[in-house]
Every structure is written in C-alpha cells, then in structure tokens.
XYZ file of C-alpha atoms in Angstrom:
607
model
C 0.000 0.000 0.000
C 2.835 2.430 0.796
C 4.263 1.800 -2.675
C 0.911 2.720 -4.216
C 0.669 5.855 -2.068
C 4.196 6.860 -3.100
C 3.169 6.468 -6.736
C 0.118 8.662 -6.181
C 2.339 11.294 -4.594
C 4.712 11.179 -7.571
C 1.723 11.709 -9.864
C 0.645 14.722 -7.815
C -2.496 13.025 -6.526
C -1.385 13.109 -2.880
C 0.703 15.548 -0.883
C 3.908 14.585 0.863
C 2.214 14.966 4.254
C -0.594 12.568 3.254
C 1.854 9.768 2.498
C 4.050 10.661 5.480
C 1.092 10.128 7.806
C 0.439 6.648 6.417
C 4.140 5.787 6.656
C 4.288 7.011 10.261
C 1.303 4.873 11.258
C 2.847 1.815 9.617
C 6.088 2.328 11.526
C 4.209 2.724 14.807
C 2.483 -0.668 14.572
C 5.185 -2.570 12.677
C 8.400 -1.748 14.535
C 10.096 -5.027 13.751
C 8.062 -7.382 11.648
C 5.175 -8.059 9.315
C 1.665 -8.979 10.485
C -0.144 -12.076 9.296
C -1.762 -11.794 5.836
C -5.250 -11.051 7.168
C -4.011 -8.307 9.486
C -1.766 -6.971 6.722
C -4.767 -6.635 4.412
C -6.682 -4.731 7.060
C -3.667 -2.511 7.780
C -3.406 -1.632 4.093
C -6.956 -0.296 4.208
C -6.152 1.647 7.390
C -3.161 3.293 5.713
C -5.215 4.031 2.600
C -7.916 5.599 4.749
C -5.376 7.686 6.659
C -3.807 9.064 3.478
C -7.171 9.840 1.884
C -8.438 11.384 5.120
C -5.406 13.673 5.180
C -5.942 14.502 1.503
C -9.549 15.408 2.222
C -8.351 17.728 4.970
C -6.210 19.484 2.398
C -9.353 19.952 0.282
C -11.209 21.564 3.190
C -13.131 18.483 4.371
C -13.067 17.409 8.002
C -13.446 13.685 7.324
C -13.522 10.883 4.762
C -17.018 9.557 4.106
C -16.387 5.858 3.481
C -19.817 5.178 1.995
C -19.527 8.093 -0.424
C -16.007 7.294 -1.595
C -16.691 3.594 -2.163
C -19.924 4.372 -4.003
C -18.251 7.020 -6.172
C -14.436 6.777 -6.142
C -14.268 9.573 -8.714
C -15.861 11.938 -6.217
C -12.520 12.949 -4.678
C -11.097 15.777 -6.817
C -7.617 15.107 -8.152
C -7.554 11.455 -7.106
C -7.976 8.419 -9.356
C -8.603 5.757 -6.730
C -11.137 3.592 -8.567
C -8.685 0.725 -9.116
C -7.570 0.675 -5.481
C -11.175 0.646 -4.264
C -12.475 -1.883 -6.806
C -14.698 -4.423 -5.058
C -14.403 -2.646 -1.697
C -17.544 -1.657 0.160
C -17.885 0.644 3.146
C -18.722 -2.146 5.609
C -15.582 -4.121 4.759
C -13.478 -0.973 5.045
C -14.968 -0.191 8.457
C -14.291 -3.748 9.618
C -10.647 -3.367 8.595
C -10.375 -0.107 10.519
C -11.864 -1.703 13.644
C -9.311 -4.516 13.381
C -6.545 -2.056 14.314
C -7.757 -0.448 17.587
C -4.271 0.877 18.334
C -4.694 3.198 15.329
C -8.452 3.683 15.086
C -10.959 4.250 17.868
C -14.684 3.827 17.350
C -16.582 5.721 20.055
C -20.128 4.425 20.249
C -21.382 7.767 21.517
C -20.002 11.267 21.021
C -19.648 11.786 24.776
C -17.325 8.782 25.105
C -14.458 10.900 23.723
C -12.531 7.743 22.852
C -12.922 6.530 26.441
C -9.864 8.510 27.512
C -7.434 6.968 25.038
C -5.866 8.686 22.065
C -5.671 7.180 18.604
C -4.572 9.020 15.459
C -7.798 8.111 13.642
C -11.436 8.022 14.715
C -14.229 6.108 12.970
C -17.686 7.499 13.708
C -20.947 7.030 11.802
C -19.160 5.660 8.752
C -16.724 8.555 8.551
C -13.002 8.498 9.189
C -11.464 11.480 10.994
C -8.075 12.623 12.118
C -8.424 12.719 15.887
C -7.921 16.487 16.178
C -10.711 17.268 13.707
C -13.046 14.736 15.306
C -12.457 16.330 18.701
C -13.173 19.788 17.287
C -16.401 18.540 15.718
C -17.564 17.059 19.005
C -16.777 20.290 20.853
C -18.755 22.353 18.351
C -21.667 19.930 18.462
C -21.802 19.882 22.238
C -21.515 23.668 22.413
C -24.541 24.044 20.152
C -26.586 21.350 21.884
C -25.814 22.855 25.270
C -27.201 26.184 24.112
C -30.244 24.535 22.563
C -30.957 22.829 25.862
C -30.840 19.471 24.055
C -27.545 17.918 25.094
C -29.057 14.446 24.833
C -29.567 14.523 21.069
C -27.426 15.028 18.001
C -27.470 18.054 15.735
C -29.530 16.745 12.854
C -28.460 17.321 9.308
C -25.275 19.067 10.345
C -22.327 17.754 12.302
C -23.699 14.289 12.836
C -25.421 11.969 10.387
C -27.872 10.653 12.963
C -31.167 12.487 12.927
C -32.171 14.010 16.238
C -35.404 12.890 17.814
C -38.109 15.493 17.502
C -38.750 17.254 20.780
C -42.283 17.561 22.049
C -42.037 20.992 23.626
C -40.915 24.323 22.283
C -37.520 25.120 23.826
C -37.456 27.697 26.604
C -41.023 28.267 27.683
C -41.892 31.960 27.760
C -44.538 33.241 30.174
C -47.269 35.741 29.385
C -45.353 38.686 30.814
C -42.316 37.931 28.681
C -44.521 37.493 25.632
C -46.124 40.880 26.259
C -42.706 42.524 26.569
C -41.564 40.870 23.353
C -44.658 42.064 21.511
C -44.187 45.607 22.790
C -40.531 45.654 21.753
C -41.235 44.159 18.330
C -43.983 46.696 17.633
C -41.476 49.481 18.272
C -38.525 47.901 16.463
C -40.596 46.794 13.457
C -43.122 49.567 12.795
C -45.499 48.845 9.942
C -43.957 51.611 7.838
C -40.681 49.706 7.704
C -42.195 46.393 6.709
C -44.942 47.507 4.331
C -44.592 47.384 0.599
C -43.413 44.877 -1.911
C -40.360 42.854 -1.018
C -38.541 40.900 -3.690
C -38.490 37.137 -3.410
C -35.053 35.483 -3.612
C -36.125 31.879 -4.094
C -35.046 29.979 -7.184
C -37.181 30.841 -10.214
C -38.467 27.307 -10.688
C -38.679 26.508 -6.966
C -42.121 27.085 -5.546
C -41.846 24.431 -2.835
C -41.655 26.898 0.035
C -43.855 29.540 -1.665
C -41.151 32.096 -0.929
C -42.177 32.160 2.694
C -45.496 33.794 1.823
C -48.713 33.703 3.768
C -50.965 32.573 0.954
C -54.081 33.528 2.866
C -53.134 37.189 2.875
C -50.854 36.997 -0.170
C -48.271 38.980 1.774
C -44.672 37.982 2.466
C -43.846 37.079 6.029
C -41.456 39.475 7.766
C -38.543 37.076 8.167
C -36.388 39.710 9.843
C -38.949 39.917 12.628
C -39.260 36.133 12.844
C -35.470 35.798 12.964
C -35.313 38.148 15.936
C -37.786 36.193 18.051
C -36.321 32.807 17.161
C -32.820 33.988 18.095
C -34.032 35.652 21.290
C -35.582 32.622 22.972
C -32.541 30.393 23.401
C -28.770 30.618 23.627
C -28.028 29.651 20.038
C -29.331 31.370 16.946
C -28.369 31.373 13.292
C -29.554 33.937 10.747
C -28.730 33.287 7.112
C -29.674 35.058 3.918
C -28.367 36.173 0.574
C -27.157 39.635 -0.455
C -29.560 42.431 0.384
C -31.817 40.387 2.670
C -31.013 42.585 5.665
C -28.811 40.414 7.866
C -27.051 43.387 9.479
C -30.329 45.265 9.953
C -31.850 42.185 11.542
C -29.025 41.547 13.971
C -29.007 45.211 15.016
C -32.698 45.004 15.894
C -32.046 41.686 17.621
C -29.390 43.293 19.818
C -31.790 46.116 20.644
C -34.440 43.521 21.511
C -32.049 41.603 23.775
C -30.919 44.754 25.577
C -34.542 45.870 25.968
C -35.433 42.546 27.601
C -32.314 42.539 29.793
C -32.938 46.057 31.096
C -36.595 45.257 31.775
C -35.815 41.974 33.532
C -32.490 42.549 35.289
C -32.033 46.301 35.237
C -28.646 46.148 33.527
C -27.517 45.650 29.937
C -25.909 42.544 28.504
C -22.207 42.353 27.721
C -22.198 41.932 23.948
C -19.234 41.085 21.736
C -19.157 41.495 17.953
C -16.678 39.568 15.827
C -15.911 38.484 12.268
C -13.381 36.037 10.800
C -11.354 38.676 8.922
C -10.287 42.251 9.496
C -12.088 43.454 6.385
C -15.351 41.818 7.453
C -14.946 43.269 10.947
C -14.351 46.777 9.586
C -17.343 46.504 7.248
C -19.702 45.376 10.025
C -18.371 48.037 12.391
C -19.058 50.753 9.839
C -22.534 49.421 9.079
C -23.532 49.237 12.735
C -22.068 52.623 13.644
C -24.111 54.236 10.894
C -27.316 52.344 11.688
C -27.504 52.537 15.494
C -28.707 56.116 15.345
C -31.510 55.114 12.967
C -32.972 52.447 15.239
C -36.653 53.272 15.910
C -36.266 53.542 19.682
C -37.964 56.890 20.323
C -41.037 55.152 21.770
C -39.056 52.582 23.757
C -38.644 52.792 27.528
C -34.995 53.733 28.102
C -34.569 54.012 24.340
C -31.307 55.935 24.545
C -29.962 53.523 27.166
C -30.710 50.645 24.797
C -29.027 52.481 21.937
C -25.929 53.185 24.031
C -25.750 49.532 25.120
C -25.309 48.271 21.554
C -21.604 48.040 20.695
C -20.294 49.086 17.309
C -16.665 48.008 17.665
C -16.117 44.694 15.878
C -13.054 42.519 16.434
C -11.563 39.702 14.421
C -12.006 36.306 16.026
C -8.250 35.984 16.467
C -8.070 39.256 18.404
C -11.170 38.427 20.432
C -9.845 35.026 21.498
C -6.310 36.318 22.024
C -4.086 34.633 19.459
C -0.527 33.865 20.550
C 2.366 33.916 18.075
C 4.122 31.017 19.808
C 1.139 28.670 19.991
C -1.929 27.460 18.121
C -3.873 27.882 21.362
C -5.649 31.085 22.356
C -5.439 33.132 25.542
C -9.169 32.690 26.120
C -10.385 29.132 26.613
C -12.502 27.140 29.070
C -10.153 28.097 31.924
C -10.080 31.764 30.949
C -13.440 32.396 29.279
C -14.596 35.565 27.591
C -16.526 37.969 29.794
C -19.548 38.085 27.515
C -23.267 37.431 27.720
C -23.785 37.514 23.943
C -21.404 36.916 21.046
C -22.421 37.774 17.480
C -20.209 36.472 14.661
C -20.750 37.924 11.194
C -19.635 36.282 7.920
C -19.832 32.931 9.692
C -19.450 31.039 6.407
C -15.707 31.746 6.648
C -15.292 30.090 10.063
C -13.490 26.751 9.960
C -14.020 23.844 12.325
C -11.010 24.477 14.568
C -11.839 28.162 14.974
C -15.438 27.374 15.869
C -14.250 24.853 18.439
C -12.000 27.538 19.927
C -15.002 29.868 20.148
C -16.997 27.197 21.977
C -14.135 26.665 24.424
C -13.807 30.381 25.185
C -17.490 31.295 25.381
C -19.167 30.716 28.763
C -21.872 28.066 28.687
C -24.387 30.676 29.825
C -23.582 33.026 26.941
C -25.719 33.357 23.837
C -24.082 32.658 20.444
C -25.547 34.186 17.284
C -24.123 33.309 13.869
C -24.787 35.535 10.883
C -23.926 34.795 7.262
C -24.835 33.642 3.781
C -24.980 29.848 3.557
C -24.253 30.022 -0.173
C -21.045 32.030 0.108
C -17.592 30.473 -0.118
C -16.750 28.189 2.765
C -13.721 28.579 5.008
C -10.230 28.041 3.632
C -9.457 25.499 6.348
C -11.453 22.328 6.980
C -15.085 22.454 7.966
C -17.952 24.327 6.276
C -19.740 25.031 9.555
C -22.407 27.469 8.383
C -23.257 25.534 5.232
C -23.749 22.290 7.140
C -25.807 23.877 9.899
C -28.025 25.541 7.270
C -28.483 22.436 5.115
C -32.214 22.365 5.985
C -32.826 26.120 6.257
C -34.527 26.485 2.862
C -37.298 24.057 3.878
C -37.716 25.504 7.394
C -38.768 22.328 9.264
C -40.390 24.362 12.044
C -42.526 22.493 14.527
C -46.200 23.512 14.513
C -45.662 24.586 18.138
C -42.893 26.913 17.000
C -45.092 28.349 14.250
C -47.927 28.982 16.717
C -45.590 30.715 19.178
C -44.043 32.849 16.419
C -47.511 33.875 15.262
C -48.583 34.799 18.795
C -45.518 36.935 19.413
C -44.940 38.509 15.993
C -48.364 38.304 14.308
C -46.471 36.784 11.363
C -47.484 33.493 9.755
C -44.996 30.686 9.160
C -46.307 29.039 5.961
C -47.503 25.434 6.346
C -44.980 24.374 3.692
C -42.188 25.316 6.124
C -43.662 23.376 9.064
C -42.648 19.828 9.956
C -43.680 17.752 12.964
C -40.415 15.813 12.515
C -38.285 18.949 12.685
C -35.266 19.030 14.963
C -34.228 21.335 17.812
C -31.578 22.848 15.553
C -34.184 23.728 12.909
C -36.048 25.860 15.457
C -32.995 28.065 16.026
C -32.275 28.847 12.354
C -33.969 31.497 10.267
C -33.402 32.162 6.590
C -34.131 35.691 5.368
C -35.994 35.123 2.122
C -36.641 38.565 0.639
C -33.957 40.684 -0.999
C -34.232 44.462 -0.932
C -31.372 44.736 -3.438
C -32.677 42.725 -6.389
C -35.668 40.542 -7.172
C -35.708 36.836 -7.859
C -36.924 37.490 -11.393
C -34.124 39.925 -12.227
C -31.158 38.698 -14.219
C -28.744 38.688 -11.291
C -31.378 37.129 -9.018
C -32.010 34.250 -11.406
C -28.295 33.776 -12.055
C -27.553 33.606 -8.315
C -30.333 31.079 -7.760
C -29.146 28.829 -10.595
C -25.514 28.991 -9.447
C -26.430 28.199 -5.837
C -28.516 25.250 -7.021
C -25.755 23.991 -9.330
C -28.155 24.233 -12.272
C -25.788 24.413 -15.268
C -28.621 24.160 -17.785
C -30.449 27.000 -16.091
C -27.368 29.215 -16.307
C -26.911 28.400 -20.005
C -30.562 29.150 -20.716
C -30.338 32.448 -18.832
C -27.293 33.560 -20.836
C -29.130 32.832 -24.063
C -32.058 34.940 -22.905
C -29.822 37.754 -21.638
C -27.819 38.217 -24.834
C -25.683 41.366 -24.876
C -27.749 43.108 -22.231
C -30.581 44.226 -24.524
C -32.732 41.167 -23.941
C -35.135 40.167 -21.191
C -32.609 40.856 -18.422
C -30.908 44.237 -18.903
C -29.020 43.975 -15.605
C -26.756 41.163 -16.874
C -25.020 40.466 -20.174
C -22.799 37.781 -21.620
C -19.815 38.816 -23.715
C -18.072 36.394 -26.016
C -14.324 37.062 -25.900
C -12.326 36.272 -29.040
C -8.592 35.679 -29.280
C -7.895 39.411 -29.593
C -9.942 40.130 -26.444
C -11.167 43.322 -28.065
C -14.575 43.012 -26.412
C -12.991 42.565 -22.990
C -10.699 45.539 -23.596
C -13.645 47.805 -24.378
C -15.570 46.504 -21.369
C -12.840 47.074 -18.777
C -11.934 50.511 -20.126
C -15.377 51.958 -20.819
C -17.863 49.684 -19.027
C -21.387 48.974 -20.249
C -24.993 50.096 -19.797
C -26.796 53.414 -20.127
C -24.262 55.155 -17.889
C -21.142 53.091 -18.497
C -18.356 53.164 -15.942
C -15.136 51.253 -16.564
C -11.620 51.689 -15.234
C -11.296 54.820 -17.374
C -13.687 56.548 -14.983
C -11.436 56.595 -11.915
C -8.412 57.612 -13.985
C -10.344 60.496 -15.499
C -11.383 61.599 -12.007
C -7.744 61.338 -10.919
C -6.509 63.523 -13.792
C -9.346 66.050 -13.935
C -9.602 66.757 -10.207
C -5.926 66.677 -9.242
C -5.245 69.645 -6.918
C -2.554 72.216 -7.534
C 0.825 71.416 -6.044
C 0.385 74.114 -3.372
C -3.054 72.907 -2.237
C -3.572 72.156 1.452
C -3.554 68.552 2.781
C -7.338 68.514 3.225
C -7.791 69.169 -0.494
C -5.457 66.300 -1.378
C -7.321 64.023 1.036
C -10.663 64.920 -0.551
C -9.211 64.234 -4.004
C -7.863 60.859 -2.886
C -11.285 59.962 -1.495
C -12.896 60.904 -4.820
C -10.494 58.659 -6.715
C -11.080 55.738 -4.336
C -14.846 56.060 -4.652
C -14.595 56.263 -8.440
C -12.398 53.154 -8.542
C -14.996 51.248 -6.544
C -17.637 51.828 -9.227
C -16.249 49.049 -11.443
C -14.658 45.703 -10.654
C -13.470 42.751 -12.709
C -13.662 39.456 -10.816
C -11.711 36.330 -11.753
C -12.219 32.715 -10.776
C -8.483 31.963 -11.062
C -5.265 33.537 -9.832
C -2.859 32.111 -12.411
C -3.198 31.423 -16.119
C -4.461 33.254 -19.190
C -7.692 34.286 -17.439
C -6.209 34.631 -13.954
C -5.868 37.720 -11.764
C -2.115 38.152 -12.239
C -2.140 38.027 -16.046
C -5.255 40.171 -16.478
C -3.960 42.860 -14.111
C -0.855 43.208 -16.260
C -2.905 43.151 -19.473
C -5.370 45.783 -18.249
C -2.522 48.116 -17.278
C -1.163 47.796 -20.836
C -4.608 48.543 -22.298
C -5.060 51.601 -20.085
C -1.611 52.877 -21.012
C -2.418 52.370 -24.696
C -5.586 54.426 -24.229
C -3.529 57.294 -22.816
C -4.965 56.882 -19.323
C -1.772 55.648 -17.620
C 1.746 56.982 -18.005
C 3.225 53.500 -17.505
C 2.079 49.920 -17.084
C 4.910 48.641 -14.876
C 6.515 49.751 -11.634
C 5.021 52.552 -9.572
C 2.837 54.997 -11.471
C -0.044 57.329 -10.675
C -3.284 55.363 -10.806
C -1.829 51.960 -9.891
C -4.179 50.072 -7.538
C -2.642 48.335 -4.517
C -4.170 45.815 -2.133
C -3.431 45.376 1.565
C -2.444 41.782 2.354
C -2.032 42.027 6.146
C -4.184 43.756 8.747
C -2.704 47.012 10.066
C -4.780 48.121 13.046
C -2.738 51.276 13.621
C -3.563 52.522 10.128
C -7.050 51.027 10.154
C -6.334 49.038 6.989
C -7.395 45.431 6.615
C -6.455 42.526 4.393
C -8.252 43.064 1.085
C -8.574 46.861 1.301
C -7.722 48.574 -1.993
C -5.839 51.839 -2.393
C -4.669 53.946 -5.337
C -1.151 55.250 -5.930
C -1.297 59.035 -6.418
C 1.252 61.668 -7.353
C 2.015 63.847 -4.341
C 2.707 67.606 -4.345
C-alpha cells in the first residue's frame, strides 16, 4: 500500500504529508516485523484511509465519508482511486479499521471521547477522521446542543449523520409577561412603515416548494427579519442566514436592541455583547454598518430608548483578536479556563469560520452566553477544513419548524410561518435557524437574481438558458449580459476601459477623475485628502472578478494586461513599476492605520 501511495504522490495526486502520515502509522504498529496476511490486508486499508483522510483535509473536508467514496471513487477531486477501491464496500473498510484499535478508535457515543485513550484516527458514523478534527467537531456539536438545551440529542443534518429525535415541547417556555414585553418591543422595532410594501423574493425561479415564505391567505410575504429576531431571542443559540440584500445586518441590530430591551426590563442592567468576524475586512465593514445604523434604530417610543441604543456596541473585532491569538502557539489566551466575559457573542460572515476556529469559540465562550451566527450559507466556505455554516443551514430552505414553533411565532410577531415550512419531525436545531428570504437589493426574477439562484442550485442548464435569454444586455434581463471574448480580447478591452450600460463606468472613470480633479501642487492637505477619497470612490464603481489567480484568465495576467490597455488608451503613463493610478491591495491587517487585508488603495502623485 505504501508503494501505491508513493506512486500517487509522484503523480501529484497526494501531498507529501498525506503519504508521510500513512508511513508514520505503519512504523508505529510494525516496529520489527510483518503482520499475518489477514491483518496486513486490514492494515493496508487503514493506511489508505489515513492518506485519503489527510488529503480530504487538504481539500477543506473534516473527514472521509467511506460510503460516499466507495460508491463514487471519482468523487474525490484530483484522485484516481477507482482501481484501489475496486470491489471494496464501506462495511468491509470499516471492519478493517476496527481490526486495528491501536490506530483507530470507534466511540459508540459522542460523549465517550474515545474513552480517555488517544488514537490518530477516529471512525464514527461511517466517517473516518483525524483525531484532532473529530475532537473539534464534538466540541462544536456539544456547544450548540448545550445552548439549545438538548444535550441528549445530536445536531440533525449538520455535524452528525444521525437524525435528532423530535422534541415535544418548544424550547425555553416563555410566560405571558415575557410574551407581552416581546410584543411591545417588536412593535417598536418593526413599525409597519418599515415592513410595508413589496419585497422581492429570492427563491429559485423554478422553486415554488416553500412559496417564498409567503402567507398565501393574505398573499403577503412574512417578515422574516422579525421572525429571525424572536427565534434567536428565545434560546442561547441562533443562526440567521440570507443572501445579499436580505437585511442580515439590519436584523441583527434590531435583535441586539431587543435583547438589551429585555435585559434592562428583567435585570435592570444591559448585557455584555461582543461582535466579531473572521477577517479584518469583514470586521471593519460590520463596524461601519452598525455605527451608521444605530442612530436610525426606531427607539424613540421605547422605555430607556437611549440607554438601549448606548448599550449596543459598534466596535467589531476579528475572532483571532477576540480570542487572544498567541504567536508562539496554536492555542488562544481565552479558553474554558479563561473564558470571555460576555453574555452575547455575534459572529458575522460565519461562512468563513473553519471547524477548529469554531471549536475555539466554543471553548472560550461561557456556557451561559448566547451565540448568534450571521452569514450567507451560499457564500464560499472557510479556507481550512469544515464548512460550519453551510452544514448547519443544510435544511434552512425548507424551514422544518414544529407547529408549536409556528404557533408561538404567530402569537408573538403576528407573522405566519407558511404550512410548507412546518414539519412535525423537525429538529431542535431547525427551530434556532432562520433564513431571510426577501432581498431588498434585487428581485428573484431579475437577471442577477435568477443567475444567483441557478448557481447556488448547481443548475448548469439553467445558467446556459439564462445567458441565451440575456444576450448582450438588450434582452429580457438588462441587468446582466454575456460577452463572447475572441482571441484578440477586443470586447474585454472595451468593457474594462469603458464599461457597459446606459451610464457606463469602466476603469477609465477613476483615472479620469484622478486627472481632472488633481489639486494644484500648493493645495492644502485637506484638499489632497478629498481628491484621494474621490479617486477611491470612483475606482470602486467598477470591478473585474476572476475565478483563477494564475493562467491566461487569472488575476495576475489580467492585471498586467489591463494596465497595458489603459496605457495604450492614454490613461496611464506607464504599465509597470510605480505609477499614478496603480491600484494596490493590503495583504495584512494594520490596526494602527485602520487598513485590513483586502482593502484597496490607489497610488497618487504627491505635491
């Protein structure tokens, strides 16, 4: 088996570390001899599983699904393992793994935690894990279940394959007085003027299964922002997901106001709230959004309205800063022994959180604290292993709310959860998740709305059909257009320089602003700052996005090509080196300057 793994490494199918792990395990159990043929056959499958498990980790997956890989060996990108797995089924592979207990543990229940013994590999529910990732998954699962008040069941449809038993009672009973306070707060935070009017539906064009979350009796869309607030307010775990323009930030701001309102009314003091995001850029964006929106919260009619407003933080930290990263260790300063002093933690852009980071959050957050995750389930997953948000939201589209939950939501919010989104077999996790279903930025029947829905659904035929209907932007969907690029790339050149549409804006726009509004050399610093801000804003009007970094259509090559085109058009003095108009991107957070990884600046000629 090691010879085969070496060959796969030579062919570029495995990394050095994948094969090194298998070799290390073999040396650990075979220090001075060969096992009998039967044990040797089982060991070969253990080593194969270890190498593939490590390879999956490199692809961002926390485990190796034995059933999936034996049913479809071609399902692992970059690996041609069909011959090695020929005739092998998942049950035989699991039996081989169990035959080597010194390498593989098989905890019957998650709480067993390998019964106090460490093995490099863990087999659970037909999936093979590296021990570290399995431990992280258990910690995340238990942290969520603890906050749901359902520590005796598994998180269905997410971290564990076993479906949780449906609970018979709505979590966290709320008495009449609390219900009255909730209704009062919601009436203030969600006045009818803010929720009236048409709201665009972001469901897939051909998907009418959930009716867009509409109350068919009244033919009005449910206010999912309002529903999200009450669902997240009744227990210590809440997850709010939604696409672009669905109002995630607006919703969480009203949720924080609701929580502070309830805390002040019940305990006479505000909650300690922490705001965090996985990256510096995401943290800065959320901080700016909240700072600008706190003053617009409709709290004039709220008891202690200004106290509530002042109790909502607007400073957002990265998760690494919040937890206290240490340069000499992979461990954080805050953990179970030194927990965060928080009552509520809100994490934005949660789709970017990997499994190990989420486990670290669970370790550092007190068991009594509320955790609220915010993000788009259809955005890119984390770079490291574990697509936490995507897995937790796997059932969000269909709702799966218990009828008891729907009744309670209706009593508190006067909003109707459509019958199509109710399910007597729903799980405790389902009751804590809310998907915002109405975009205020674009409608489901717009070009970009339909394109997003088809892409998220993996509907290649739908995308192709949409492009045919869109044409060059003059067809049924004027907000999108498909441009065929020939070998000369003339069409692309015209697009990036001049843009498209009725009021076209390409890269020429920001360069024209730079040249036309450049201050005199003796102008004061404030004038130069205002000019620089103008240029930055103009540059942000147009962007070219690439799916690749390298290659003919990658970021690096196109950046060089575009600079040449702009120079040829007389808009740049040079296309190499430092020149006025050259964009630059920050690659490391600089908190002293307030610049974050991904921020873009423009090189300007000084006085």
